[in-house]
Tab-separated table of C-alpha atoms and ligand atoms in Angstrom:
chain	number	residue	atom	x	y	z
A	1	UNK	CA	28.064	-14.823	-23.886
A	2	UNK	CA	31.800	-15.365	-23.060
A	3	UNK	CA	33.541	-18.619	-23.892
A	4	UNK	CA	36.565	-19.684	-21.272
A	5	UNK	CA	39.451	-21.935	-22.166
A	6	UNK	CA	37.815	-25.001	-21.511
A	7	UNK	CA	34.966	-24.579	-23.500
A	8	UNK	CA	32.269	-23.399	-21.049
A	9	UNK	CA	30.443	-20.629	-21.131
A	10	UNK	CA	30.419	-18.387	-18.116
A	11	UNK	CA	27.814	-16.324	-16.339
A	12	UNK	CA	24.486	-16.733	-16.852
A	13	UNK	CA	22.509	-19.428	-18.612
A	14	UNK	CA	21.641	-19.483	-22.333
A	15	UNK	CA	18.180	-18.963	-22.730
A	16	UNK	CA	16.408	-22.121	-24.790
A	17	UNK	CA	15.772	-19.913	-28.158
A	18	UNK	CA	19.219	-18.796	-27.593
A	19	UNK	CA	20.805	-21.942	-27.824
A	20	UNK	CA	18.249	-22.739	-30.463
A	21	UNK	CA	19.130	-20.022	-32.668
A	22	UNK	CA	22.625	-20.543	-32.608
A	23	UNK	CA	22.732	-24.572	-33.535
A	24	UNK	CA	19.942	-23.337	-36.778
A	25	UNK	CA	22.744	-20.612	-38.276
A	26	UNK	CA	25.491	-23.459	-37.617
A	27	UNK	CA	23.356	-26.603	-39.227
A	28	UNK	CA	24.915	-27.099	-42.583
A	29	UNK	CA	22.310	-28.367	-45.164
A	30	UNK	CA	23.003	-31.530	-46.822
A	31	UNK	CA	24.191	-30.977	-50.836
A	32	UNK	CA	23.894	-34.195	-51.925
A	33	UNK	CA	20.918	-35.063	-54.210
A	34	UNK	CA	19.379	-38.315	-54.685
A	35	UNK	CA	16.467	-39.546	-57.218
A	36	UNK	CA	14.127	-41.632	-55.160
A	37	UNK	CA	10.587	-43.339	-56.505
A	38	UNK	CA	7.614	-40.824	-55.354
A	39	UNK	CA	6.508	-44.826	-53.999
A	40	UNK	CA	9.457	-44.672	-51.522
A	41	UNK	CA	9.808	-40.737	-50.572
A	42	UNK	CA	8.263	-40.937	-47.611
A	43	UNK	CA	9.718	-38.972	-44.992
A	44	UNK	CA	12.721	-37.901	-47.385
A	45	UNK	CA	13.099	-33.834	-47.602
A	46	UNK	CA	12.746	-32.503	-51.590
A	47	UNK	CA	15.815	-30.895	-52.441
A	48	UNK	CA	14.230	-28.783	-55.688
A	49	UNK	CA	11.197	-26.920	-55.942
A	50	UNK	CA	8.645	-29.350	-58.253
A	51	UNK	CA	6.310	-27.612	-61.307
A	52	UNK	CA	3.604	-29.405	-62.879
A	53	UNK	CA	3.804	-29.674	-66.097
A	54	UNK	CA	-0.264	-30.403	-66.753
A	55	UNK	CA	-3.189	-29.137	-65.424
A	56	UNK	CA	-5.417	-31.391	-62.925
A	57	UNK	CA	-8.052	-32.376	-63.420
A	58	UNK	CA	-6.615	-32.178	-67.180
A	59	UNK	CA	-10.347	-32.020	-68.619
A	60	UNK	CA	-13.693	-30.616	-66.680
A	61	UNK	CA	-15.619	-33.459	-65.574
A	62	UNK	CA	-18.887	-34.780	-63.794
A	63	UNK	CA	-18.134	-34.591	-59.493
A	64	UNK	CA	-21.518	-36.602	-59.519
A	65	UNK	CA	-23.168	-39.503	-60.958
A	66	UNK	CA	-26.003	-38.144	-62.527
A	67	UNK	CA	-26.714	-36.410	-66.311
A	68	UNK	CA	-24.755	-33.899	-68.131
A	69	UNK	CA	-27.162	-31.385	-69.968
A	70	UNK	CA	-26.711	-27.526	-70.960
A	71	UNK	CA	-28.103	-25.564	-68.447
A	72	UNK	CA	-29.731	-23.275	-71.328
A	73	UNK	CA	-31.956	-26.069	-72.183
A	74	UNK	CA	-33.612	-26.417	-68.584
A	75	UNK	CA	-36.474	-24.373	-67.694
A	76	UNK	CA	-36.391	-21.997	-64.399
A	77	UNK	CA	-39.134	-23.887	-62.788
A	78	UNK	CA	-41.095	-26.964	-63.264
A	79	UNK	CA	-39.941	-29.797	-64.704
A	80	UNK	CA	-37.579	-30.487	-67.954
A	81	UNK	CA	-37.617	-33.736	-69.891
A	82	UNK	CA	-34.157	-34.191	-72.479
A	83	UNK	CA	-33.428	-37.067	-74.475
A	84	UNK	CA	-30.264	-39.450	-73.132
A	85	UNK	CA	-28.564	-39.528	-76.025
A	86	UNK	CA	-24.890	-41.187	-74.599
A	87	UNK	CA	-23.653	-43.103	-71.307
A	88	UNK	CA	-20.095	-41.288	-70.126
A	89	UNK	CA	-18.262	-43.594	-67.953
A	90	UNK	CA	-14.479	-42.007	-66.295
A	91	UNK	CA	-12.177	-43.316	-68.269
A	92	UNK	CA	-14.093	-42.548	-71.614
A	93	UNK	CA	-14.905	-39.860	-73.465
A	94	UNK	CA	-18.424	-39.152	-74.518
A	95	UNK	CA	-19.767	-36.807	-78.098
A	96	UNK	CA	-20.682	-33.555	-78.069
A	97	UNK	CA	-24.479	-32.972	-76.462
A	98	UNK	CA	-27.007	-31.398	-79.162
A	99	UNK	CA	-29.685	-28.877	-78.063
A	100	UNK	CA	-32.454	-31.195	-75.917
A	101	UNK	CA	-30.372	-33.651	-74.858
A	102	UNK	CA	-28.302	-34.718	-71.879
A	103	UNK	CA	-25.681	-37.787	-71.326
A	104	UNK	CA	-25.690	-40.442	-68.867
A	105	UNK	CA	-22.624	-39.694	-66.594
A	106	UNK	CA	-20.608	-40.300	-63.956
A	107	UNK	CA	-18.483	-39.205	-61.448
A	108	UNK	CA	-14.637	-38.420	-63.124
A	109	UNK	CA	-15.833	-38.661	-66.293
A	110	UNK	CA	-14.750	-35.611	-69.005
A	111	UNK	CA	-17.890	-33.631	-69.764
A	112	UNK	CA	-19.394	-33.751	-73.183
A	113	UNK	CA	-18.732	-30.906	-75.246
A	114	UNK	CA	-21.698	-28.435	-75.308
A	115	UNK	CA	-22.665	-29.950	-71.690
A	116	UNK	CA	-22.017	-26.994	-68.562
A	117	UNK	CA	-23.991	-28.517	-65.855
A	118	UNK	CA	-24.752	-31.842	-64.310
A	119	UNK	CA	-27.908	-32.947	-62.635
A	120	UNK	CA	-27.528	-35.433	-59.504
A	121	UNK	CA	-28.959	-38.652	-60.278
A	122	UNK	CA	-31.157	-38.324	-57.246
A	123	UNK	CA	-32.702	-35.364	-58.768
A	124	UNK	CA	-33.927	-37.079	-61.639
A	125	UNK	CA	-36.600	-39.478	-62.932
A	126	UNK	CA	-35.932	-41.806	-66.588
A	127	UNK	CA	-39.108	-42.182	-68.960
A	128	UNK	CA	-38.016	-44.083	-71.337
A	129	UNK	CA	-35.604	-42.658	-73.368
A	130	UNK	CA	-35.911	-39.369	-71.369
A	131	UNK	CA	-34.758	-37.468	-68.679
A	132	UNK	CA	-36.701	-35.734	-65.981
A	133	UNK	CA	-36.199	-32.995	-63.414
A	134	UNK	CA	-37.136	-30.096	-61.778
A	135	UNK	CA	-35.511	-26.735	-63.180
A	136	UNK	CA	-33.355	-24.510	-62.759
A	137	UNK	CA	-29.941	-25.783	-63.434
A	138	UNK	CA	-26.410	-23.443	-62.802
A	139	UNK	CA	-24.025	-23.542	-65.147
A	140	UNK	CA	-20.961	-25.058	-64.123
A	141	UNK	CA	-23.250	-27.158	-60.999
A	142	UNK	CA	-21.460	-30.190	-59.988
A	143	UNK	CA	-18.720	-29.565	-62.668
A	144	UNK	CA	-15.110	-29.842	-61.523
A	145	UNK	CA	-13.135	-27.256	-64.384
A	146	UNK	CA	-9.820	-28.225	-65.846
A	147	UNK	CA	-6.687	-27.205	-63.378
A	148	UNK	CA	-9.176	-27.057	-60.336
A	149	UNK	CA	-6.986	-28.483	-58.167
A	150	UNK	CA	-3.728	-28.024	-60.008
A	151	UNK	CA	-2.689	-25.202	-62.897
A	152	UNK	CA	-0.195	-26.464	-65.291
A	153	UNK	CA	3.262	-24.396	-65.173
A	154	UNK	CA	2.975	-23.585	-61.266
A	155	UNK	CA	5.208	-25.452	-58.471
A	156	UNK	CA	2.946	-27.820	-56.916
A	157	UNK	CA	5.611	-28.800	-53.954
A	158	UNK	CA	8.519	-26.608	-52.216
A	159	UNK	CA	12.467	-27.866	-51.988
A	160	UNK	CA	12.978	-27.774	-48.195
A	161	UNK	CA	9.276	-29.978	-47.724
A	162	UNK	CA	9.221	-32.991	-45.470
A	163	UNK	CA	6.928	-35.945	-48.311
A	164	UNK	CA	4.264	-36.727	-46.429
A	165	UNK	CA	1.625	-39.018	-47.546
A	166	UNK	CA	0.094	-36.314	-49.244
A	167	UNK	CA	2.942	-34.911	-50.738
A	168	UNK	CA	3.466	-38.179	-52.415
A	169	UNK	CA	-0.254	-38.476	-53.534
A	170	UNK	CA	0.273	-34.817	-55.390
A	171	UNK	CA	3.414	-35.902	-56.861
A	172	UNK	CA	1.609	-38.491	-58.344
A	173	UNK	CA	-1.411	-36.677	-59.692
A	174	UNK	CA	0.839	-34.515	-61.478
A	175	UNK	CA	2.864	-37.761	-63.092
A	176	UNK	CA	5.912	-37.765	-61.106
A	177	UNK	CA	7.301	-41.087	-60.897
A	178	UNK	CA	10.783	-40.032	-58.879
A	179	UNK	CA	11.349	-37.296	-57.066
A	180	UNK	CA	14.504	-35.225	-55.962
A	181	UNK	CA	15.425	-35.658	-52.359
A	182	UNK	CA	18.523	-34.683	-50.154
A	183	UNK	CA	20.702	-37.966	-49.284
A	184	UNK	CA	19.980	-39.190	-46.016
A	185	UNK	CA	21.583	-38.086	-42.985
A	186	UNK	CA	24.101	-40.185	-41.599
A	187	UNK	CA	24.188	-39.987	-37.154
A	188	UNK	CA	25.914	-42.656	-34.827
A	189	UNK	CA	24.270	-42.866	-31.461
A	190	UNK	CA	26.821	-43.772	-28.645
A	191	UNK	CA	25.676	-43.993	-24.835
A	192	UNK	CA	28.366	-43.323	-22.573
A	193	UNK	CA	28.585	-45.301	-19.048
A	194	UNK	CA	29.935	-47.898	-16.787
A	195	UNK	CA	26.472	-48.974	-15.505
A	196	UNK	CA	24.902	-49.677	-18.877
A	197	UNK	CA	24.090	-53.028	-19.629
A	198	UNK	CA	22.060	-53.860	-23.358
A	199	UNK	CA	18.432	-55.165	-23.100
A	200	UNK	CA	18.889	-59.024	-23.428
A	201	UNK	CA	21.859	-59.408	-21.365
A	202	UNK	CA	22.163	-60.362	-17.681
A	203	UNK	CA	21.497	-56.992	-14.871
A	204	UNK	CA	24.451	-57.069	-12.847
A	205	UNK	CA	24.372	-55.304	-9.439
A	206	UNK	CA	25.182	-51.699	-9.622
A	207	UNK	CA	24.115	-51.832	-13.371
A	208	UNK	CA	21.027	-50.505	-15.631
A	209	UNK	CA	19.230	-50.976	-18.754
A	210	UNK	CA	20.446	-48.734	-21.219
A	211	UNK	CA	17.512	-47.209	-22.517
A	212	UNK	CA	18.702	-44.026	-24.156
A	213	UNK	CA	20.438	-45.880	-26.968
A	214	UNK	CA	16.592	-47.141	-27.638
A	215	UNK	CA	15.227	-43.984	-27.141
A	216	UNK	CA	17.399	-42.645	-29.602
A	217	UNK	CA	17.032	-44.716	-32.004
A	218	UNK	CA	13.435	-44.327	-32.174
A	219	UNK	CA	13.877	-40.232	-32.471
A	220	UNK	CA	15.908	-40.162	-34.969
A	221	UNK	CA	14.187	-42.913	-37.262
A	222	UNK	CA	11.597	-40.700	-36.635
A	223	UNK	CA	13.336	-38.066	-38.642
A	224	UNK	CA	14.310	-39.708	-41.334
A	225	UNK	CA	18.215	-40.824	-40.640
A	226	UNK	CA	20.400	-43.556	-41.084
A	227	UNK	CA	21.985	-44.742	-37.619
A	228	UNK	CA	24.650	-46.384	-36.856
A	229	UNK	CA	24.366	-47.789	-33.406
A	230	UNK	CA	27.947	-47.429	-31.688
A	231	UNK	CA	26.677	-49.016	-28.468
A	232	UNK	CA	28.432	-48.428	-25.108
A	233	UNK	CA	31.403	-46.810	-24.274
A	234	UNK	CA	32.314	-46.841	-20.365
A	235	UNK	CA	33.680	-44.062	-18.628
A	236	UNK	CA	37.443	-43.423	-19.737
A	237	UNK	CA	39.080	-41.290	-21.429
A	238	UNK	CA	40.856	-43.146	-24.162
A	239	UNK	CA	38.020	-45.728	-25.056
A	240	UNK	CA	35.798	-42.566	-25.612
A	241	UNK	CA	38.064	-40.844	-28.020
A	242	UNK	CA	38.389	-44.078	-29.849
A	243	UNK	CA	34.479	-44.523	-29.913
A	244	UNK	CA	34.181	-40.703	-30.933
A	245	UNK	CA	36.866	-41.239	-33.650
A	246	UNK	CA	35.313	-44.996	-35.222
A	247	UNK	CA	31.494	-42.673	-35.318
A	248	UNK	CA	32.776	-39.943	-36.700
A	249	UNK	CA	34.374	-41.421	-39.738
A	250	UNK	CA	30.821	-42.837	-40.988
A	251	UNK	CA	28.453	-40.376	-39.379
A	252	UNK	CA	27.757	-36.738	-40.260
A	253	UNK	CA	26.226	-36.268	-36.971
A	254	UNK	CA	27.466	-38.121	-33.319
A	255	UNK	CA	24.717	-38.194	-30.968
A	256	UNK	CA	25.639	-39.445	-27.184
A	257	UNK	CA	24.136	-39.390	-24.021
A	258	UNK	CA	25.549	-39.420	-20.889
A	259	UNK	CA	29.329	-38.091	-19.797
A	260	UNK	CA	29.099	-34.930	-19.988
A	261	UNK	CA	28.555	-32.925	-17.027
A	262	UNK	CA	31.576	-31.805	-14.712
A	263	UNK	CA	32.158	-35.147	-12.923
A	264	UNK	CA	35.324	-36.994	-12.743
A	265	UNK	CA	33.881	-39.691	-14.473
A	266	UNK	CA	32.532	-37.855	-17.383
A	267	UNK	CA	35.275	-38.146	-19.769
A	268	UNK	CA	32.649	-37.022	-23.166
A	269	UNK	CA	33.403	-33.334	-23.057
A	270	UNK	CA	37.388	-34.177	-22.837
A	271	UNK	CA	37.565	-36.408	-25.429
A	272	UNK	CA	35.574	-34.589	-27.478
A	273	UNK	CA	37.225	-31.474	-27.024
A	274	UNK	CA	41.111	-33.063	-27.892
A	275	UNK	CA	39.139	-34.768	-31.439
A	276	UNK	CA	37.684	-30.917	-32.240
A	277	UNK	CA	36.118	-28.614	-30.806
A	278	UNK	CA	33.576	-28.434	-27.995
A	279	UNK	CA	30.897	-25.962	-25.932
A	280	UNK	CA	29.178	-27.110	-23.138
A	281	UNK	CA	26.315	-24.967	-22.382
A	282	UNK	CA	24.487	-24.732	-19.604
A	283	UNK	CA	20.843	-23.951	-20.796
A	284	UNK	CA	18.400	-22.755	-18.935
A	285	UNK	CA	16.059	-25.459	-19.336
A	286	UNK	CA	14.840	-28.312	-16.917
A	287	UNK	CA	14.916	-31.102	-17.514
A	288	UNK	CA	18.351	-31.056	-19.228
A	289	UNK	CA	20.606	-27.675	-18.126
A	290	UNK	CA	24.252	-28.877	-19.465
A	291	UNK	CA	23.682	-29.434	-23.136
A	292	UNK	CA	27.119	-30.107	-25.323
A	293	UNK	CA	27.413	-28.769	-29.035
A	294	UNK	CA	30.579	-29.000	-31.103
A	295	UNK	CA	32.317	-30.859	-33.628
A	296	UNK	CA	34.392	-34.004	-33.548
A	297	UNK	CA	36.455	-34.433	-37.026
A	298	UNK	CA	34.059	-33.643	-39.676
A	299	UNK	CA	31.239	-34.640	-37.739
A	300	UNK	CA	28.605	-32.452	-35.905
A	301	UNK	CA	28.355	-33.613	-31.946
A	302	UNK	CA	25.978	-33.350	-29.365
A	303	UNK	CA	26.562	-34.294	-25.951
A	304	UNK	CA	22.921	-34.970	-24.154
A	305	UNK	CA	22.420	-35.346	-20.244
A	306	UNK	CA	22.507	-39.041	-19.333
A	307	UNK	CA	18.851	-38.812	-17.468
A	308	UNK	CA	16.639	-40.220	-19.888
A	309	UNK	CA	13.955	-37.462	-19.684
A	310	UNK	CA	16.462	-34.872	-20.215
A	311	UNK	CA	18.056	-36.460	-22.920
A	312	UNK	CA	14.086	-36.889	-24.492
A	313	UNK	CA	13.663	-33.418	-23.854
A	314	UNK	CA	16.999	-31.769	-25.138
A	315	UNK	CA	16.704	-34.047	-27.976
A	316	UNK	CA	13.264	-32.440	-28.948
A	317	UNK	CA	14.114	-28.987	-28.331
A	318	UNK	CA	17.945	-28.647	-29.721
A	319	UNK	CA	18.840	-31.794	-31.685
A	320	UNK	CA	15.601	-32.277	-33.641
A	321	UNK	CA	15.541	-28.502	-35.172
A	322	UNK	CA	19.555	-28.558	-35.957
A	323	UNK	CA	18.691	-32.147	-37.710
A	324	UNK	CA	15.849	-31.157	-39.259
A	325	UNK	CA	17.714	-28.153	-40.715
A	326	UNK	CA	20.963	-29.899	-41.422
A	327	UNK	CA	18.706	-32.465	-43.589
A	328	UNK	CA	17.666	-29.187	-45.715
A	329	UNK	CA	13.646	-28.852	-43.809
A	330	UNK	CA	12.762	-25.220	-44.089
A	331	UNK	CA	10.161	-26.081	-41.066
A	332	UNK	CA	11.825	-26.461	-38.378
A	333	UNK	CA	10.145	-25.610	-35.487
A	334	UNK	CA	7.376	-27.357	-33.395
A	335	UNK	CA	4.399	-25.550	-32.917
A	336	UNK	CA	2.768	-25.323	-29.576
A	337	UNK	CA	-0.846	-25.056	-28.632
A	338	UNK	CA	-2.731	-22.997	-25.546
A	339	UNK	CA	-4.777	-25.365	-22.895
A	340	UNK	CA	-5.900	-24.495	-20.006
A	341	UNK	CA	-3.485	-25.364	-16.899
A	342	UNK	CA	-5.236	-28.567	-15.302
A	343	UNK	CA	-2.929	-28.220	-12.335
A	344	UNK	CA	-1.244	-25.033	-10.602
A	345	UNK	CA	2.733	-24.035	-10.651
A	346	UNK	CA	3.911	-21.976	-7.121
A	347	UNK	CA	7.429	-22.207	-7.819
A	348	UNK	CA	9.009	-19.333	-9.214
A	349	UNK	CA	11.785	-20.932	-11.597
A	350	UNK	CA	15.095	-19.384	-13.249
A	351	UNK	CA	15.309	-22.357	-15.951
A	352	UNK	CA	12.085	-22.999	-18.339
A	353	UNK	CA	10.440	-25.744	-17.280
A	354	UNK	CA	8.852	-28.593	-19.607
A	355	UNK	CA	6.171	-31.043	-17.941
A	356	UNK	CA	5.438	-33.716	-18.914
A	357	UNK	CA	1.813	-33.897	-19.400
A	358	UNK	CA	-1.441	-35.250	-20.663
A	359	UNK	CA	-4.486	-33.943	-22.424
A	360	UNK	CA	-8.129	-34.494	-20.697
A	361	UNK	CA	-10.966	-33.057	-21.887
A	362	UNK	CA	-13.508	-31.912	-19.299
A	363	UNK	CA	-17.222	-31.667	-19.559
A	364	UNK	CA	-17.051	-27.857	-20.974
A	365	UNK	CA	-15.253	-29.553	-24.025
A	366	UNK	CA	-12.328	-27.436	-22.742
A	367	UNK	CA	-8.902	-29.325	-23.054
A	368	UNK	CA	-6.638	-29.592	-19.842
A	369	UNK	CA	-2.695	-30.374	-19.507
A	370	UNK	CA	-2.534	-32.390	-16.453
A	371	UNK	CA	0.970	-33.033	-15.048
A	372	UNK	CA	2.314	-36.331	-14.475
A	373	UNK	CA	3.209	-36.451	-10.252
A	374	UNK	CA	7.021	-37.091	-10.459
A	375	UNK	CA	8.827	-35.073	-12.877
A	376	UNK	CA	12.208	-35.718	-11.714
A	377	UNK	CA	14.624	-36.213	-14.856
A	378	UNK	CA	15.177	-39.876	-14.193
A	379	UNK	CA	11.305	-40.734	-14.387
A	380	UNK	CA	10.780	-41.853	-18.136
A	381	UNK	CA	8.004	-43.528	-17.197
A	382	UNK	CA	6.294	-40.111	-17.449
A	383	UNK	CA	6.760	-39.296	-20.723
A	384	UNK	CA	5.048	-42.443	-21.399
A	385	UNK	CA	2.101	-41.455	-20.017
A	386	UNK	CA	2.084	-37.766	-21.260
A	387	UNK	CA	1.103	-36.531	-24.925
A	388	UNK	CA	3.725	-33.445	-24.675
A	389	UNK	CA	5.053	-31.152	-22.352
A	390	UNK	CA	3.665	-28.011	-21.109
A	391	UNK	CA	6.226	-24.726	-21.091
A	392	UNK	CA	6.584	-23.117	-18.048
A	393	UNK	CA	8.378	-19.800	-18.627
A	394	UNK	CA	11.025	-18.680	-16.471
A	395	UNK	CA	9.652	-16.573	-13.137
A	396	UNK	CA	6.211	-17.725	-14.117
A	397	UNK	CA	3.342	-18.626	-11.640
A	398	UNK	CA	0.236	-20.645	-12.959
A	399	UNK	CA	-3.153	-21.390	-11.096
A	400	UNK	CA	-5.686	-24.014	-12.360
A	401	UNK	CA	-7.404	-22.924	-15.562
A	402	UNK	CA	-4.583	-20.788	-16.971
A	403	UNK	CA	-3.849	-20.597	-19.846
A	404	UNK	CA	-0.659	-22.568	-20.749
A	405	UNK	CA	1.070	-23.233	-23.928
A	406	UNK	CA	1.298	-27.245	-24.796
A	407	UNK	CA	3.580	-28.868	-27.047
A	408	UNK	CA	2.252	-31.728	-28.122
A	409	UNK	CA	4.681	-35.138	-28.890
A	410	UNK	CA	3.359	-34.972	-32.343
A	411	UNK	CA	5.045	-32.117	-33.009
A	412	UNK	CA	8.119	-33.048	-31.285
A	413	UNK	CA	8.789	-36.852	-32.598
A	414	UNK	CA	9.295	-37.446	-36.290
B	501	LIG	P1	25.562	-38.951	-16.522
B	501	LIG	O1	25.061	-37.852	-17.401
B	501	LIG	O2	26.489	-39.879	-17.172
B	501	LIG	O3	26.091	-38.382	-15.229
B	501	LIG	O4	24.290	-39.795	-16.124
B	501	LIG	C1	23.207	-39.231	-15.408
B	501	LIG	C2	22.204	-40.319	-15.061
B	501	LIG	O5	21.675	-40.860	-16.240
B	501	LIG	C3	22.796	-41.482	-14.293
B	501	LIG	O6	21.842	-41.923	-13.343
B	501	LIG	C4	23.013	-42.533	-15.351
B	501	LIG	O7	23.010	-43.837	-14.852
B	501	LIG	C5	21.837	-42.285	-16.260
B	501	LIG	N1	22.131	-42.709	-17.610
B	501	LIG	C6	23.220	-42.374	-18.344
B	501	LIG	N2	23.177	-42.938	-19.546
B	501	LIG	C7	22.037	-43.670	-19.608
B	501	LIG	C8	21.437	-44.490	-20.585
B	501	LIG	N3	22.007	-44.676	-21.778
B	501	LIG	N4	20.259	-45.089	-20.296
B	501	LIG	C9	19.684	-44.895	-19.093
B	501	LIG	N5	20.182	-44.113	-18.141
B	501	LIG	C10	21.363	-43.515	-18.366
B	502	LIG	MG1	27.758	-41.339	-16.515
């Protein structure tokens, strides 16, 4: 691609891994290291690899309520009677067994020493002081070894892994009370536009809800950052720079939407591009072709379309990798799914297309991406109703019961 004097580039349109691939190599990972509680790491990214320094389970104990005996001492067939000669609660530790006897145990509680097998309370019958069941017993039956779930000495959780509940859970079982996480990232969210007016305050004529500033907010808590809400800035010149300049200084990344394609009133790419440095790309993508990248001061910027479904979708598909990455996440990338088409696609496109659409199961079981009726850029109300978007590849035609590759919001928010 060719870059002219003004930042755009020329001929053709980037293709969406393209522009991907480029913002990944230019994310800069965070460096600075915090010690958070394993309580509060949820969401945070671990910024060092994490060993265990024990085994878990640390002892081999009963999965079962039932008795410990050696298998040795049950015969193959019919049935065995032992002598209960202890009752092994979790949280206690019991004597070794003796030949021709077996413990009262239950489940999480450290086998007795001598004791390699434990028979399901539902399996067995108490006379007295005895035992009874029907033979034969395995060794090691309903026995959870030492280190089954964890070895001592190995790393237990990656640097570059988003804590998720389980993450935390492990971090625990192993005993560790903090862990190391990258700081959190710092982005200002600015909306750009004459017509915006704040939920709460009076609807002028000619005016509109700003809802990107919302819908912002919500993607990026999603991901784990700390915004800074820089409101509205209306369409000229000099208040933009000054808006761009006051985020900058306490953001590492500047999000806005709206301003920046080639009207007279979009004043975002100028002023960005006299604070630093500025591309505008035009991606071929729909919802969302003009797409700017660059830097303003030491922050990162991205300029996203003012339609609210475009700014949703470049958001998912450019911002949320380059954050993800920037916040040190070695996963980056959503993963999408094949459905079946529950609707068919005639037009032959030049941009990739993302639906917005819905999962419905029919009575086959099969699962079906049915697309909302008015995709138009400006209709958020469809990504309401939709769980994700269906891909449409460039030049591609698609006839009811196609296959057709789904990404679903879960992968694409938070
Ligand atoms: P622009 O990219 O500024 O040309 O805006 C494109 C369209 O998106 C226009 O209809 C704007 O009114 C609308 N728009 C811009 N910013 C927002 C916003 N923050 N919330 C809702 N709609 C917006
Ligand atoms: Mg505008």
């Amino acid at each position: 691609m060719t870059q002219s004097t003004d930042g755009c580039f020329q001929s053709n349109l980037l293709s969406v891994e393209e522009a991907q691939s480029f913002l990944l190599a230019n994310a800069r990972q965070l460096a600075e290291v915090q010690t958070v509680e394993t309580a509060a790491s949820l969401g945070r990214v671990l910024a060092a690899s994490t060993i265990s320094p024990i085994d878990v389970p640390g002892y081999d104990n009963s999965a079962m309520d039932g008795y410990a005996v050696r298998s040795e001492d049950v015969a193959p067939s019919g049935t065995t009677r032992l002598a209960i000669s202890q009752r092994i609660a979790a949280g206690r530790e019991g004597g070794a067994l003796e030949q021709g006897q077996a413990a009262r145990i239950f489940t999480g509680a450290p086998m007795p020493a001598g004791a390699d097998a434990v028979v399901i309370q539902e399996h067995c019958r108490v006379e007295g002081s005895l035992v009874c069941f029907p033979g034969p017993v395995r060794s090691g039956q309903n026995v959870r070894p030492q280190g089954n779930d964890i070895a001592g000495g190995t790393e237990v959780l990656s640097a570059g892994t988003r804590i998720r509940p389980q993450e935390m859970g492990l971090a625990a079982s192993v005993g560790l009370a903090t862990l190391p996480v990258f700081r959190r990232l710092r982005v200002a969210v600015l909306s750009s536009g004459d017509e915006l007016i704040r939920p709460g305050e009076r609807l002028g004529s000619g005016k509109i809800y700003n809802s990107n500033q919302y819908l912002l907010f919500g993607l990026l808590a999603g991901l784990g950052c700390a915004l800074s809400d820089r409101g509205t800035v209306g369409d000229e010149l000099a208040a933009t720079e000054q808006a761009l300049r006051q985020a900058a200084e306490e953001a590492d990344v500047i999000v806005t939407s709206g301003g920046v394609s080639v009207g007279e009133e979009d004043h975002m790419r100028h002023a960005v591009a006299r604070l630093g440095r500025l591309d505008l790309w035009r991606i071929a993508v729909k919802p969302g072709k003009p797409l700017a990248y660059g830097q303003v001061q030491d922050a990162d910027f991205f300029g996203l379309p003012g339609n609210p479904v475009s700014a949703l979708v470049t958001f998912c598909l450019f911002v949320r990798p380059f954050l993800l990455r920037r916040q040190g996440v070695t996963k980056v990338m959503p993963r999408s799914f094949r459905v079946k088409a529950g609707f068919a696609w005639q037009k032959l496109g030049v941009r990739r297309e993302y639906l917005r659409a819905r999962l419905v199961q029919h009575g086959d079981g099969e699962w079906r991406a049915e697309a909302f009726p008015r995709q138009g850029s400006d209709v958020l109300s469809s990504a309401v109703w939709a769980d994700g978007l269906v891909e449409i590849p460039e030049g591609r035609r698609y006839a009811v019961g196609d296959d057709v590759s789904f990404l679903p919001f879960s992968e694409l928010l938070g």
